[in-house]
Structure formats: structure tokens, C-alpha cells
XYZ file of C-alpha atoms in Angstrom:
691
model
C 69.777 69.341 1.107
C 66.305 68.095 1.831
C 62.801 69.139 2.511
C 61.286 70.795 -0.541
C 57.565 71.092 -0.866
C 56.000 68.826 -3.467
C 57.488 69.546 -6.855
C 59.360 72.661 -5.705
C 62.809 73.771 -6.746
C 65.234 72.286 -4.273
C 67.597 75.089 -3.432
C 69.639 75.649 -0.378
C 70.130 79.409 -0.842
C 68.653 81.394 -2.283
C 55.487 90.075 -33.860
C 57.093 89.972 -37.019
C 54.596 90.274 -39.959
C 54.189 87.116 -41.931
C 55.681 87.433 -45.397
C 56.144 85.263 -48.436
C 59.850 85.850 -48.755
C 61.715 84.227 -45.898
C 64.695 86.574 -45.687
C 65.063 90.195 -44.654
C 67.127 92.057 -47.222
C 67.825 95.247 -45.264
C 70.130 95.967 -42.392
C 68.539 95.644 -38.969
C 69.541 96.548 -35.424
C 71.053 93.576 -33.604
C 69.303 92.272 -30.495
C 69.438 88.473 -30.187
C 72.126 85.842 -29.500
C 75.144 85.724 -31.824
C 76.485 82.169 -31.735
C 77.968 81.698 -35.225
C 81.635 80.741 -35.178
C 84.021 83.055 -37.043
C 84.571 82.401 -40.732
C 87.906 80.691 -41.487
C 90.741 83.143 -41.919
C 91.790 81.640 -45.272
C 88.350 80.816 -46.685
C 88.976 80.111 -50.371
C 86.908 79.861 -53.556
C 83.353 78.485 -53.233
C 82.178 81.448 -55.330
C 79.840 79.239 -57.347
C 78.456 77.594 -54.223
C 77.832 80.948 -52.508
C 76.012 82.216 -55.608
C 73.910 79.069 -55.723
C 73.005 79.361 -52.052
C 71.837 82.954 -52.578
C 69.857 81.981 -55.697
C 68.116 79.140 -53.891
C 67.303 81.448 -51.008
C 65.561 83.982 -53.227
C 63.492 81.141 -54.709
C 62.174 80.052 -51.322
C 58.389 80.384 -51.325
C 57.037 78.326 -48.430
C 55.462 79.558 -45.214
C 58.041 77.849 -43.036
C 61.743 78.501 -42.571
C 64.100 78.237 -45.535
C 66.343 75.167 -45.167
C 69.655 74.952 -47.044
C 71.620 71.703 -46.902
C 75.362 71.708 -47.574
C 76.603 68.155 -48.064
C 79.924 66.476 -48.750
C 82.579 64.191 -47.313
C 84.418 64.810 -44.106
C 86.956 67.623 -44.306
C 85.515 69.011 -47.554
C 84.842 72.460 -46.075
C 81.110 72.311 -45.308
C 81.447 74.155 -42.051
C 83.728 76.776 -43.576
C 81.212 77.528 -46.337
C 78.285 77.572 -43.921
C 79.951 79.923 -41.446
C 81.259 82.231 -44.170
C 77.804 82.494 -45.759
C 76.135 82.835 -42.370
C 78.410 85.720 -41.516
C 77.471 87.449 -44.788
C 73.787 87.036 -43.953
C 74.044 87.983 -40.290
C 72.641 91.506 -40.467
C 69.417 90.203 -42.006
C 68.585 88.345 -38.795
C 68.666 90.755 -35.835
C 66.556 88.440 -33.676
C 69.396 85.982 -33.317
C 71.936 83.568 -34.749
C 71.976 80.064 -33.260
C 74.674 77.442 -33.823
C 75.166 73.868 -32.716
C 77.654 71.193 -33.665
C 75.354 68.166 -33.782
C 78.294 65.783 -33.750
C 76.671 63.372 -36.164
C 80.030 61.822 -36.992
C 81.883 62.544 -33.777
C 83.734 59.841 -31.887
C 81.888 61.073 -28.796
C 78.534 60.351 -30.413
C 75.873 62.770 -31.670
C 74.591 65.703 -29.648
C 71.213 64.737 -28.227
C 68.138 66.606 -29.406
C 67.271 67.531 -25.825
C 70.696 69.043 -25.226
C 70.592 71.045 -28.483
C 67.086 72.308 -27.710
C 68.167 73.208 -24.199
C 71.129 75.220 -25.475
C 68.982 77.103 -28.004
C 66.208 77.868 -25.522
C 68.659 79.121 -22.926
C 70.280 81.353 -25.554
C 66.832 82.709 -26.432
C 66.202 83.682 -22.820
C 64.471 80.685 -21.274
C 66.034 80.053 -17.828
C 67.507 76.573 -17.209
C 64.935 75.891 -14.507
C 62.167 76.621 -17.015
C 63.141 73.800 -19.365
C 60.941 70.694 -19.317
C 62.610 67.299 -19.167
C 60.617 65.627 -21.954
C 62.021 66.105 -25.461
C 58.541 66.547 -26.954
C 57.809 69.324 -24.477
C 61.173 70.909 -25.224
C 60.358 70.805 -28.950
C 56.969 72.414 -28.354
C 58.535 75.158 -26.226
C 61.151 75.817 -28.934
C 58.433 76.142 -31.579
C 56.519 78.564 -29.394
C 59.612 80.624 -28.624
C 60.606 80.897 -32.312
C 57.120 81.335 -33.814
C 57.406 85.117 -34.216
C 61.186 85.439 -34.197
C 63.057 85.172 -37.528
C 66.361 83.457 -36.793
C 69.495 82.295 -38.567
C 70.212 78.744 -37.391
C 73.359 76.831 -38.328
C 73.127 73.087 -37.607
C 76.597 71.725 -38.238
C 77.599 68.098 -38.719
C 74.103 66.604 -38.736
C 74.016 62.840 -38.753
C 70.358 62.323 -39.658
C 67.128 64.098 -40.561
C 65.724 63.049 -37.191
C 68.428 65.043 -35.468
C 67.534 68.187 -37.455
C 63.725 68.255 -37.460
C 63.111 69.269 -33.816
C 65.608 72.129 -34.230
C 63.785 73.824 -37.135
C 62.339 77.143 -35.887
C 58.622 77.674 -36.389
C 58.490 81.215 -37.717
C 58.328 82.620 -41.198
C 61.501 84.483 -42.063
C 63.986 82.077 -40.508
C 66.872 80.436 -42.350
C 68.351 77.095 -41.362
C 71.738 76.051 -42.749
C 72.466 72.352 -42.275
C 75.799 70.679 -42.969
C 76.114 66.922 -43.217
C 78.156 64.183 -44.821
C 74.820 62.661 -45.824
C 72.276 64.059 -48.296
C 69.391 63.744 -45.817
C 66.764 62.839 -48.392
C 63.808 63.207 -46.025
C 64.866 66.744 -45.222
C 64.764 67.526 -48.930
C 61.506 65.791 -49.780
C 59.471 66.572 -46.676
C 60.833 69.995 -45.735
C 61.959 71.266 -49.170
C 65.560 71.638 -48.118
C 67.696 72.880 -51.036
C 70.853 70.832 -51.520
C 74.316 72.166 -52.340
C 76.985 69.480 -52.672
C 80.668 70.263 -52.268
C 83.480 68.671 -54.223
C 87.183 68.702 -53.311
C 89.233 71.622 -54.513
C 90.991 71.300 -57.790
C 94.705 71.963 -57.939
C 94.278 75.663 -58.728
C 92.084 76.378 -55.729
C 94.170 74.136 -53.486
C 97.190 76.174 -54.477
C 95.162 79.334 -53.853
C 94.438 78.198 -50.309
C 98.110 77.394 -49.803
C 99.014 80.794 -51.232
C 96.617 82.618 -48.893
C 98.162 80.902 -45.915
C 101.853 80.884 -46.764
C 102.152 83.494 -49.524
C 101.417 83.386 -53.266
C 105.052 84.105 -54.108
C 106.261 81.055 -52.213
C 103.679 78.796 -53.857
C 104.326 80.236 -57.304
C 108.019 79.479 -56.974
C 107.228 75.783 -56.602
C 104.001 75.480 -58.580
C 104.587 71.849 -59.515
C 105.185 70.883 -55.916
C 102.043 72.807 -54.887
C 100.057 70.706 -57.361
C 101.612 67.572 -55.839
C 100.530 68.657 -52.373
C 97.005 69.360 -53.625
C 96.819 65.895 -55.132
C 98.205 64.172 -52.040
C 95.755 66.072 -49.842
C 92.895 65.005 -52.078
C 91.745 68.631 -52.336
C 90.412 68.465 -48.791
C 90.512 71.873 -47.105
C 91.190 70.306 -43.714
C 94.314 68.589 -45.014
C 95.408 71.665 -46.952
C 94.920 73.804 -43.860
C 97.094 71.483 -41.795
C 99.857 71.531 -44.426
C 99.533 75.324 -44.684
C 100.030 75.669 -40.949
C 103.117 73.510 -41.225
C 104.550 75.663 -44.009
C 103.578 78.933 -42.361
C 105.402 77.883 -39.232
C 108.534 77.014 -41.226
C 109.166 79.894 -43.653
C 112.350 78.287 -45.028
C 110.897 74.819 -45.591
C 110.438 73.961 -49.263
C 107.173 72.716 -50.728
C 109.215 69.911 -52.270
C 110.058 68.616 -48.790
C 106.391 68.660 -47.760
C 105.364 66.947 -51.002
C 107.996 64.263 -50.516
C 106.963 63.635 -46.914
C 103.315 63.447 -47.870
C 104.144 60.834 -50.472
C 105.944 58.598 -47.985
C 103.901 58.804 -44.776
C 100.524 57.289 -45.584
C 98.821 55.583 -42.701
C 95.156 54.656 -42.632
C 92.975 56.022 -39.850
C 91.097 53.235 -38.158
C 87.611 54.379 -39.041
C 88.256 55.847 -42.512
C 89.209 54.127 -45.744
C 89.108 56.680 -48.559
C 92.180 57.934 -50.360
C 91.493 61.413 -49.031
C 91.462 60.155 -45.447
C 94.911 58.634 -45.971
C 96.099 62.032 -47.111
C 94.502 63.659 -44.076
C 96.353 61.335 -41.766
C 99.594 61.979 -43.612
C 99.117 65.723 -43.212
C 98.372 65.263 -39.506
C 101.490 63.155 -39.112
C 103.615 65.843 -40.744
C 102.711 68.195 -37.945
C 102.724 65.601 -35.198
C 106.117 64.096 -36.023
C 107.910 67.397 -35.544
C 106.153 68.397 -32.332
C 108.292 68.683 -29.211
C 107.864 65.635 -27.043
C 105.734 67.398 -24.426
C 103.356 68.875 -27.041
C 103.091 65.448 -28.693
C 102.319 63.893 -25.304
C 99.593 66.479 -24.652
C 98.066 65.910 -28.101
C 97.906 62.160 -27.547
C 96.492 62.484 -24.027
C 93.795 64.939 -25.082
C 92.670 62.498 -27.751
C 91.329 60.494 -24.788
C 89.454 63.443 -23.238
C 85.902 62.296 -22.485
C 83.958 65.396 -23.553
C 83.566 67.590 -26.644
C 85.851 70.460 -25.625
C 88.171 71.304 -22.774
C 89.995 74.039 -20.931
C 93.574 74.617 -19.896
C 93.199 73.062 -16.459
C 92.322 69.549 -17.534
C 94.867 69.758 -20.357
C 97.581 70.504 -17.821
C 96.408 67.666 -15.602
C 96.456 65.165 -18.466
C 100.277 65.210 -18.590
C 100.956 66.672 -15.130
C 102.347 70.088 -16.111
C 101.659 73.592 -14.827
C 98.832 75.498 -16.522
C 101.170 78.092 -18.010
C 103.148 75.267 -19.618
C 99.947 73.701 -20.922
C 98.888 77.037 -22.418
C 102.105 77.189 -24.440
C 101.701 73.593 -25.610
C 98.076 74.182 -26.586
C 99.165 77.211 -28.604
C 101.674 75.012 -30.437
C 98.960 72.499 -31.291
C 96.676 75.273 -32.530
C 99.486 76.799 -34.562
C 100.098 73.569 -36.505
C 96.402 72.961 -37.093
C 96.021 69.949 -34.820
C 93.685 71.703 -32.386
C 90.932 74.310 -32.684
C 90.906 77.347 -30.412
C 87.258 78.136 -29.667
C 88.078 81.237 -27.636
C 87.765 81.881 -23.912
C 90.493 79.320 -23.252
C 88.422 76.463 -24.673
C 89.773 74.005 -27.227
C 88.446 71.164 -29.337
C 89.481 68.739 -32.081
C 88.304 68.295 -35.619
C 86.840 64.788 -35.721
C 89.697 63.451 -37.855
C 92.340 64.994 -35.642
C 90.759 63.441 -32.546
C 90.924 60.025 -34.195
C 94.533 60.673 -35.128
C 95.391 61.698 -31.568
C 93.774 58.597 -30.132
C 95.904 56.453 -32.413
C 99.031 57.776 -30.742
C 98.280 55.866 -27.531
C 96.930 52.733 -29.214
C 98.653 49.678 -27.797
C 100.024 51.537 -24.780
C 97.421 50.752 -22.155
C 99.586 52.012 -19.290
C 99.870 55.540 -20.720
C 96.204 55.524 -21.710
C 95.113 54.577 -18.193
C 97.254 57.270 -16.606
C 96.029 60.033 -18.947
C 92.378 59.119 -18.493
C 92.645 58.876 -14.718
C 94.478 62.191 -14.461
C 91.744 63.978 -16.411
C 88.897 62.359 -14.508
C 90.528 63.101 -11.176
C 91.019 66.745 -12.192
C 87.297 67.028 -12.886
C 86.493 65.447 -9.525
C 88.989 67.578 -7.624
C 87.626 70.812 -9.122
C 83.940 69.849 -8.879
C 84.478 68.969 -5.224
C 85.350 72.621 -4.578
C 81.678 73.510 -5.252
C 80.102 71.260 -2.639
C 79.871 74.023 -0.018
C 77.057 75.551 -2.088
C 74.628 73.048 -0.583
C 73.928 71.263 2.667
C 75.547 67.808 2.363
C 73.365 64.709 2.218
C 75.778 62.882 4.484
C 79.285 63.078 5.802
C 81.583 62.949 2.761
C 83.292 59.693 1.847
C 86.944 60.621 1.224
C 88.570 59.861 -2.106
C 92.263 59.001 -2.319
C 93.720 60.567 -5.467
C 96.217 58.621 -7.532
C 97.188 61.846 -9.337
C 96.143 64.756 -7.146
C 96.092 67.976 -9.218
C 98.820 70.338 -7.999
C 96.962 73.616 -8.500
C 93.175 73.486 -8.073
C 90.901 76.026 -9.670
C 89.700 78.637 -7.205
C 86.295 80.301 -7.180
C 85.545 83.767 -5.846
C 81.831 83.171 -5.282
C 79.059 80.623 -5.464
C 77.983 82.225 -8.752
C 81.393 81.357 -10.214
C 81.137 77.814 -8.891
C 77.731 77.312 -10.467
C 78.916 78.870 -13.737
C 81.845 76.422 -13.859
C 79.572 73.453 -13.244
C 77.301 74.630 -16.042
C 80.247 75.186 -18.395
C 81.670 71.736 -17.732
C 78.337 69.903 -17.476
C 78.800 67.842 -20.663
C 82.376 67.008 -19.733
C 81.409 65.961 -16.214
C 78.663 63.704 -17.542
C 81.099 62.203 -20.043
C 83.605 61.756 -17.214
C 81.106 59.701 -15.201
C 80.436 57.494 -18.231
C 84.145 57.125 -18.947
C 84.900 56.132 -15.377
C 82.248 53.433 -15.555
C 83.512 52.190 -18.929
C 87.121 52.108 -17.776
C 86.097 50.206 -14.646
C 86.916 52.968 -12.174
C 83.761 52.663 -10.036
C 84.940 54.662 -7.031
C 85.912 57.561 -9.265
C 82.641 57.208 -11.203
C 80.284 57.513 -8.239
C 82.336 60.321 -6.714
C 82.067 62.286 -9.969
C 78.314 61.672 -10.053
C 77.960 62.823 -6.448
C 80.033 65.963 -7.064
C 77.472 67.219 -9.611
C 74.785 67.526 -6.913
C 74.921 71.348 -6.579
C 74.318 71.764 -10.316
C 71.332 69.433 -10.354
C 69.961 70.844 -7.104
C 70.028 74.425 -8.323
C 69.555 74.077 -12.094
C 67.689 70.742 -12.297
C 68.676 69.472 -15.799
C 66.486 66.485 -14.946
C 67.407 64.161 -17.861
C 71.095 64.596 -17.070
C 70.406 64.312 -13.350
C 68.711 60.967 -13.807
C 71.350 59.600 -16.185
C 74.219 60.589 -13.922
C 72.547 59.356 -10.745
C 71.734 55.964 -12.213
C 75.326 55.622 -13.390
C 76.381 56.616 -9.884
C 74.262 53.838 -8.401
C 75.937 51.282 -10.652
C 79.402 52.554 -9.840
C 78.781 52.670 -6.094
C 77.410 49.140 -6.168
C 80.418 47.943 -8.171
C 82.731 49.644 -5.693
C 80.985 47.888 -2.835
C 80.207 50.790 -0.474
C 76.643 50.699 0.886
C 76.631 54.335 2.047
C 77.695 55.496 -1.404
C 75.054 53.298 -3.009
C 72.393 54.691 -0.666
C 73.388 58.256 -1.464
C 73.200 57.676 -5.218
C 69.850 55.861 -4.936
C 68.489 58.932 -3.133
C 69.828 61.208 -5.861
C 68.238 58.994 -8.538
C 65.009 59.084 -6.538
C 65.053 62.891 -6.508
C 65.626 62.934 -10.282
C 62.709 60.555 -10.862
C 60.454 62.494 -8.504
C 61.278 65.764 -10.263
C 60.132 64.297 -13.589
C 56.972 62.667 -12.198
C 58.303 59.104 -12.396
C 56.978 58.335 -8.959
C 57.086 54.530 -9.022
C 60.747 54.622 -10.017
C 61.408 57.227 -7.354
C 59.907 54.991 -4.671
C 62.037 52.080 -5.845
C 65.188 54.157 -5.596
C 64.318 55.604 -2.189
C 63.478 52.165 -0.824
C 66.719 50.742 -2.184
C 68.543 53.717 -0.707
C 67.037 53.137 2.703
C 67.933 49.449 2.579
C 71.519 50.261 1.638
C 71.751 52.938 4.337
C 70.546 50.498 6.969
C 73.042 47.936 5.726
C 75.759 50.526 6.219
C 74.353 51.615 9.587
C 74.128 55.160 8.223
C 71.083 56.894 9.713
C 72.120 60.251 8.273
C 71.723 59.146 4.659
C 68.622 57.139 5.670
C 67.000 60.485 6.535
C 67.119 61.448 2.863
C 65.513 58.155 1.823
C 62.658 58.574 4.293
C 62.182 62.220 3.374
C 62.067 61.269 -0.319
C 59.393 58.634 0.299
C 57.349 61.300 2.100
C 57.746 63.794 -0.734
C 56.574 61.225 -3.293
C 53.547 60.397 -1.140
C 52.734 64.094 -0.770
C 53.060 64.668 -4.529
C 50.703 61.755 -5.160
C 48.145 62.936 -2.583
C 48.722 60.000 -0.210
C 48.583 62.314 2.784
C 48.444 59.737 5.580
C 51.510 58.034 4.127
C 53.234 61.395 3.833
C 52.574 62.195 7.503
C 53.942 58.802 8.502
C 57.125 59.232 6.506
C 57.740 62.820 7.615
C 57.171 61.825 11.242
C 59.810 59.134 10.809
C 62.026 61.708 9.108
C 61.631 63.979 12.150
C 62.464 61.144 14.550
C 65.613 60.148 12.686
C 66.780 63.762 12.337
C 66.186 64.492 16.012
C 67.982 61.286 17.022
C 71.042 62.345 15.002
C 70.900 65.904 16.390
C 70.578 67.263 12.848
C 68.730 70.479 13.616
C 68.494 71.603 10.006
C 66.903 68.318 8.962
C 64.475 68.581 11.887
C 63.376 71.976 10.574
C 62.882 70.637 7.055
C 60.836 67.729 8.370
C 58.631 70.216 10.253
C 58.021 72.210 7.049
C 57.000 69.039 5.243
C 54.728 67.970 8.098
C 53.128 71.412 8.173
C 52.501 71.520 4.432
C 51.020 68.003 4.550
C 48.660 68.860 7.423
C 47.564 71.997 5.588
C 46.882 70.044 2.408
C 44.842 67.604 4.502
C 42.644 70.472 5.764
C 44.145 70.615 9.263
C 45.531 74.166 9.549
C 45.979 74.220 13.355
C 48.625 71.471 13.587
C 50.138 72.898 10.398
C 50.594 76.262 12.145
C 52.253 74.533 15.098
C 54.726 72.650 12.908
C 55.518 75.642 10.694
C 56.006 78.048 13.586
C 58.430 75.600 15.162
C 60.244 75.157 11.845
C 60.664 78.924 11.567
C 62.415 78.945 14.929
C 64.574 75.877 14.293
C 65.762 77.178 10.920
C 66.539 80.701 12.143
C 70.052 80.547 10.678
C 68.733 79.626 7.204
C 66.782 82.619 5.785
C 65.749 80.768 2.647
C 64.049 77.900 4.453
C 62.620 80.257 7.070
C 60.936 82.022 4.140
C 59.650 78.677 2.848
C 58.136 77.989 6.258
C 56.592 81.478 6.327
C 54.904 81.002 2.963
C 53.204 77.839 4.186
C 52.465 79.457 7.552
C 50.793 82.381 5.776
C 48.572 79.947 3.892
C 47.698 78.098 7.107
C 46.848 81.352 8.905
C 44.648 82.323 5.955
C 42.780 79.030 6.348
C 42.021 79.931 10.013
C 40.922 83.476 9.142
C 43.883 85.273 10.744
C 44.487 87.348 7.615
C 46.561 90.127 9.182
C 49.074 87.639 10.578
C 49.079 85.817 7.252
C 50.029 89.030 5.420
C 52.880 89.650 7.868
C 54.378 86.222 7.212
C 53.947 86.475 3.452
C 55.472 89.956 3.210
C 58.640 88.693 4.907
C 58.671 85.548 2.789
C 58.228 87.397 -0.510
C 61.004 89.875 0.309
C 63.458 87.065 1.081
C 62.611 85.064 -2.014
C 62.839 88.089 -4.314
C 66.270 88.837 -2.878
C 67.406 85.217 -3.336
C 66.250 85.096 -6.956
C 64.106 81.999 -6.373
C 61.420 82.528 -8.998
C 59.426 79.457 -7.980
C 59.223 80.524 -4.338
C 58.292 84.068 -5.409
C 55.406 82.578 -7.390
C 54.310 80.513 -4.376
C 54.303 83.585 -2.127
C 52.329 85.594 -4.703
C 49.778 82.799 -5.001
C 49.465 82.760 -1.200
C 48.839 86.533 -1.245
C 46.083 85.851 -3.774
C 44.473 83.426 -1.317
C 44.504 86.127 1.384
C 42.888 88.610 -1.004
C 40.213 86.082 -1.936
C 39.469 85.472 1.737
C 39.043 89.236 2.154
C 36.644 89.282 -0.798
C 38.996 91.381 -2.916
C 38.910 89.465 -6.207
C 40.684 92.226 -8.168
C 43.705 92.076 -5.875
C 43.642 88.276 -5.929
C 43.630 88.320 -9.710
C 46.607 90.703 -9.768
C 48.649 88.356 -7.575
C 47.678 85.290 -9.571
C 48.429 87.107 -12.844
C 51.958 87.765 -11.576
C 52.508 84.218 -10.343
C 51.101 82.309 -13.336
C 53.735 83.321 -15.967
C 56.488 82.300 -13.582
C 55.003 78.858 -13.052
C 54.349 78.439 -16.780
C 57.895 79.490 -17.593
C 59.258 76.952 -15.139
C 57.039 74.187 -16.509
C 55.484 73.637 -13.090
C 52.315 71.527 -12.700
C 50.998 74.112 -10.209
C 50.312 76.377 -13.198
C 47.250 74.334 -14.182
C 45.607 74.714 -10.774
C 46.341 78.452 -10.682
C 44.991 78.934 -14.211
C 41.761 77.202 -13.164
C 41.535 79.442 -10.110
C 41.882 82.545 -12.268
C 39.146 81.314 -14.594
C 36.847 80.835 -11.611
C 37.500 84.415 -10.495
């Protein structure tokens, strides 16, 4: 879809007292987000560590948040301790519990600071469209949002101090629990983080964990073998949990058999070299080797999944089975401890299990290629079902599926479509990257293109730019000029939305060149429109008129009535900004007629028309247009367009000499613009000060 006003949202439809002690000790009424994962069902021991954590907390005497660092090797139980303690503390923090797996040691790479900040801010009530694209601005907004809001924040699997610092809330009374394999010295010295280091379980507590899971009587009957298992597992809770799942699933299996198998089946994981890691792999193999062939195939295929978690649909596609079959297989993997059920039909791996799963396809490039392509094509097939949410940039370029999913996901509404895109955003981005890495350029650019409705409606500008640039590279590698032009235009829109105007011009110019090479005037329209929007945003009004006039000519020549109407809105807004309200009224009135079937863009035209009529002194007519515009935009939920209509009402009131009414309109519009991070907020704030 095209034709937004400069910097607008492109849519096609519609005090907590300061106190020395940082922790509340009394029960409070819950009100904020509750993101902490559940405590492990068989959480064992750690009595000394829990007591130490509480002691350190009572000794906290700084004005900032209390920071507790739980450190230890992979699989030692850091997350289990942190979640169990967090759950105990939960009632002390009614304003909210935030959680993020920072992925500091994940095979998929660490979670970016911008993504973590975005998740937290959205959970705290900031709308996606109100998030700035710059990480420094995101950090500042997070500090502001948390300044008077005591929170419990669990930052799991941190890889570095740098990853943690922007996520520390600003307010007194907050508690941050950080888990990491590293000791994060800077966090201790510069932010007075209190360190608690975990050691592996001894044999007694290992046996206790086994007893909790499979029964104390069973463990007591083979106490020597239980000690052998504890030793072979290196006292790592993750390994003990996997063995426990194995034993729990086989009530008649002896501990001696498990101990014997553990002693024989060492195999080193590629990225780990400690004795404990060998034991972890052995425990994984114990479960894997007795899986049914289809569950084993699913486990191995999912080890290649591009993103951090996944649902049933893509799991089924990975080995070409029905979803109900995949659900049963996923349950089997969860039951034996090889997969984590996150709830709501979402699953993920422990880092070590993901590595183990990947090993199962090592050396078999044919099976690896098939599994990866099946998953990527499932994401494309499902994302393509959301494209009707927006007006297409061009006629679609068909994709021929190698492994067409048999049962596509269905959506009951556009809200469901958008919710799915948001849910799978990280996976879709990872899918684009994977397609490029695996040299599947056609699939890569198609995946990038399919994310357009999400970026159009929710922005996510950093992701938008990253995906679009990857799409350009894939389209170029594939050798289709129309596809390359389309992705250049998308990259241009992403750059324009973040104020990177020179880069935007480069992309739009490259897009126009590619479109001309392909003889595709339809996609050329978007390139020309984009060049006009950049010129308008930069105040180069004569250039903007020239580009929008060309946009109008191309759209009219292709009989694209909707694009003609959008070009007329852009011409009208440019003429108005240039101080020529009469031609602006002509263009905008025509646009209102041409776009009669599109209420949202009719309302956009009416907002600008109301402003133009105000400039000519026809205030009654201006109010009529703005009343209709405001009603439509309020119904559509477009907060930015509501703010624009309110600001236009303020201009009418000023022209009538009613400064009190003008101030009321501006006072309503300004918080919206500030919340959205819009540059228009500065001009409106200045106008209010002048009143």
C-alpha cells in the first residue's frame, strides 16, 4: 500500500515512595505483567543458596534496583533456582514480573537488546507502534517507564554485562535476578550485583532429585546405582532430569540398567568439552536411542529449526505428518525431557538438547536440506495467507513449493492474522536469514516479502530494515528484477521510517531502475511515490510535487484507481505545505471521490482537506470534514491519524480565536504523538507553548 503523509503510519485499514530498602515485604494486589516461567516441578535442594539470596537482598542499601547474579556452568540449575526464588518473591512486586531468555549461549545467538527492550515495553503497556527504532531511545523509554514502578525482572542466560545493563529498571524497589555462565565482573563492581555461584549436586541431592521424580522407594532400593548415576551425570540437574524422565517413563527399568548405559554411551558434543557435558550427551542419548523412529526424526529435524521456539504446525511440516500426529510426537519428546513445553502449544529446546538434536543429522546433507526447506516453506505458506490485509505493491510473483504443506493454518479475522505474524516474528526473521545462508534465494525473498503486513501495520523498523535488505540480496541472487525492485522499495520504506533519507533514496532509485529493467510500471509506482515521500519529509517541496505528479501519471496509465487517489492525497498535502491551499483543496476533494471505497484513506484525505479549508478561512466546511475524519479514525483504531485530526481541529479553533479549545485539542493529540515517538510532537509542543 502506498501514499502515507510524511512520517505517518502506513496502514491500509484501519508513584511509589522512594525508600531505602528495595523490596516490599508485604502482600500486595497484583496488577502488572506476570511473565515468570513456572518453577520446576522437581526443584531440589538449594536451601543454602535460597537463604543466601534472601540475606543479600535484605542487605541491599543502594538507591537503584537490587541486582542478584546467579552464576554457574551450563545445566547447573541456574534458571531453576532463579524461577523458584522469583515465584516465592512474586507477591512483593504487584507492578509486574518481567522475564527474558537472553540467549547468551544459544546456538541461535544472543537476544538483541532492542528486542528485549521491545518485549518489556510492550508488556508494560507501550504499543508496538510507540517503540522507537534506536536502541538508545528504547533504553531511555524503558528507564522512564520503570522509574516509578517497582518490578521483578528475571534476565536468564545472560552472555555479557553489556547485554544486561540496558534492561535494568530505573526505579527504587525493583529486583533484578540475572543468571549467567559467566561471573559478569563489571555487573558486580559497577552495579553492586551480589553473586551466588552454584556447584553441581552431590550424590545425596542428586539421589533426592531422582527420588522426587521416580520415587524415593525405587531409588533407595538401588542406592549404589543411584550414586553411580549421580556421578555419571556430573551432578548436573539437566542431566539428572533427563535420566529421571527416562526412569519415570519406564517404571520397571532398573537403575542398574541406566547406570550401565550411561557408563558405555559417552559421546562428546561438538561445542562442549567438560566431563559433565559428556554425561549430558549420554543422558540425552539414553532417551533418544529408545524413541520411536518418527519421534526421533522429528527431534532431529527440529534441531534445525531457525528460530528460538516453535508451534505444532511447523513441527508437523518438518517431517511431513499431520498436526495431530506431530502433537503426539512432541508430547513424547517432552515426556523424556528432550523438549520443553512452554505452554500454548509452543515448544523449545534447552541449549544442550538443541546441539544434541543437530548432531543427529550431521553428515546427512540430503535429510538436512529437506527438513530445513519444509520448515521454511511452511512459514512462507502460512504467512502468505495474511497478504489480503494490505493492498499489494504489485501482482504477486508465484512460488512453486517443493514441499507444499498439506493443511494450512486458517485465520478467522485480520486480527488473528496480525497476531500470528507478531507471534512468529522472530521465527520469520530467522527463516529469511536461514534461506539466505542455505542458498535458497527465491524462498528468502518471498519470506521477506510475506512479512509486509506486519511491518506496514506494526512498523518494527529495525526488523523491517534487516529483513528488507536481506530480501534485496536474495532477489538479486535469484535474478528476478521485479522481485529486486519490490524489495528495494520495502527497504526504502524502512529507511524512510527511521529518518535514513539518503539510504532511502538509494533504495528507491535502485528499485525504480530494477522495475524499468523488468518493464514493471506497477512496482515502479512505489519507487516514484517513495522518492516523493522522502522529498516531502525533507522539505524539498518542488521535488515532491514533481515525483507525485509522475506517480499520478504512472498510476493513471496503469488504471490503478487506488494509487491515483493516494497520489492525489500526497499532491494535496505537498501543495498545502507549500502554502498553496487552493490547488490542495482541488487535489484532496478529487482524492476523496476516487477513494470512495476505502474509508480509511478517504478519512486521510478529509483531514488534509480540513486543514486546507482552514487555511482559506472556510472554517465551517473544515469542521465538517474533520468531524467525519476523526470518527473514522477513532473507529479504525489508528492513533496517529486520530492525533492528526485533533491537531487539525486545534488549527480551526485557533483560526476562530478560541485558544482554550485549541489547547484542549492539542493537549489530547500531543500524548499520542509522544507515545508513538513521532517527530510531529516537537512542533505541536512548540505550538502549545506559544498559546
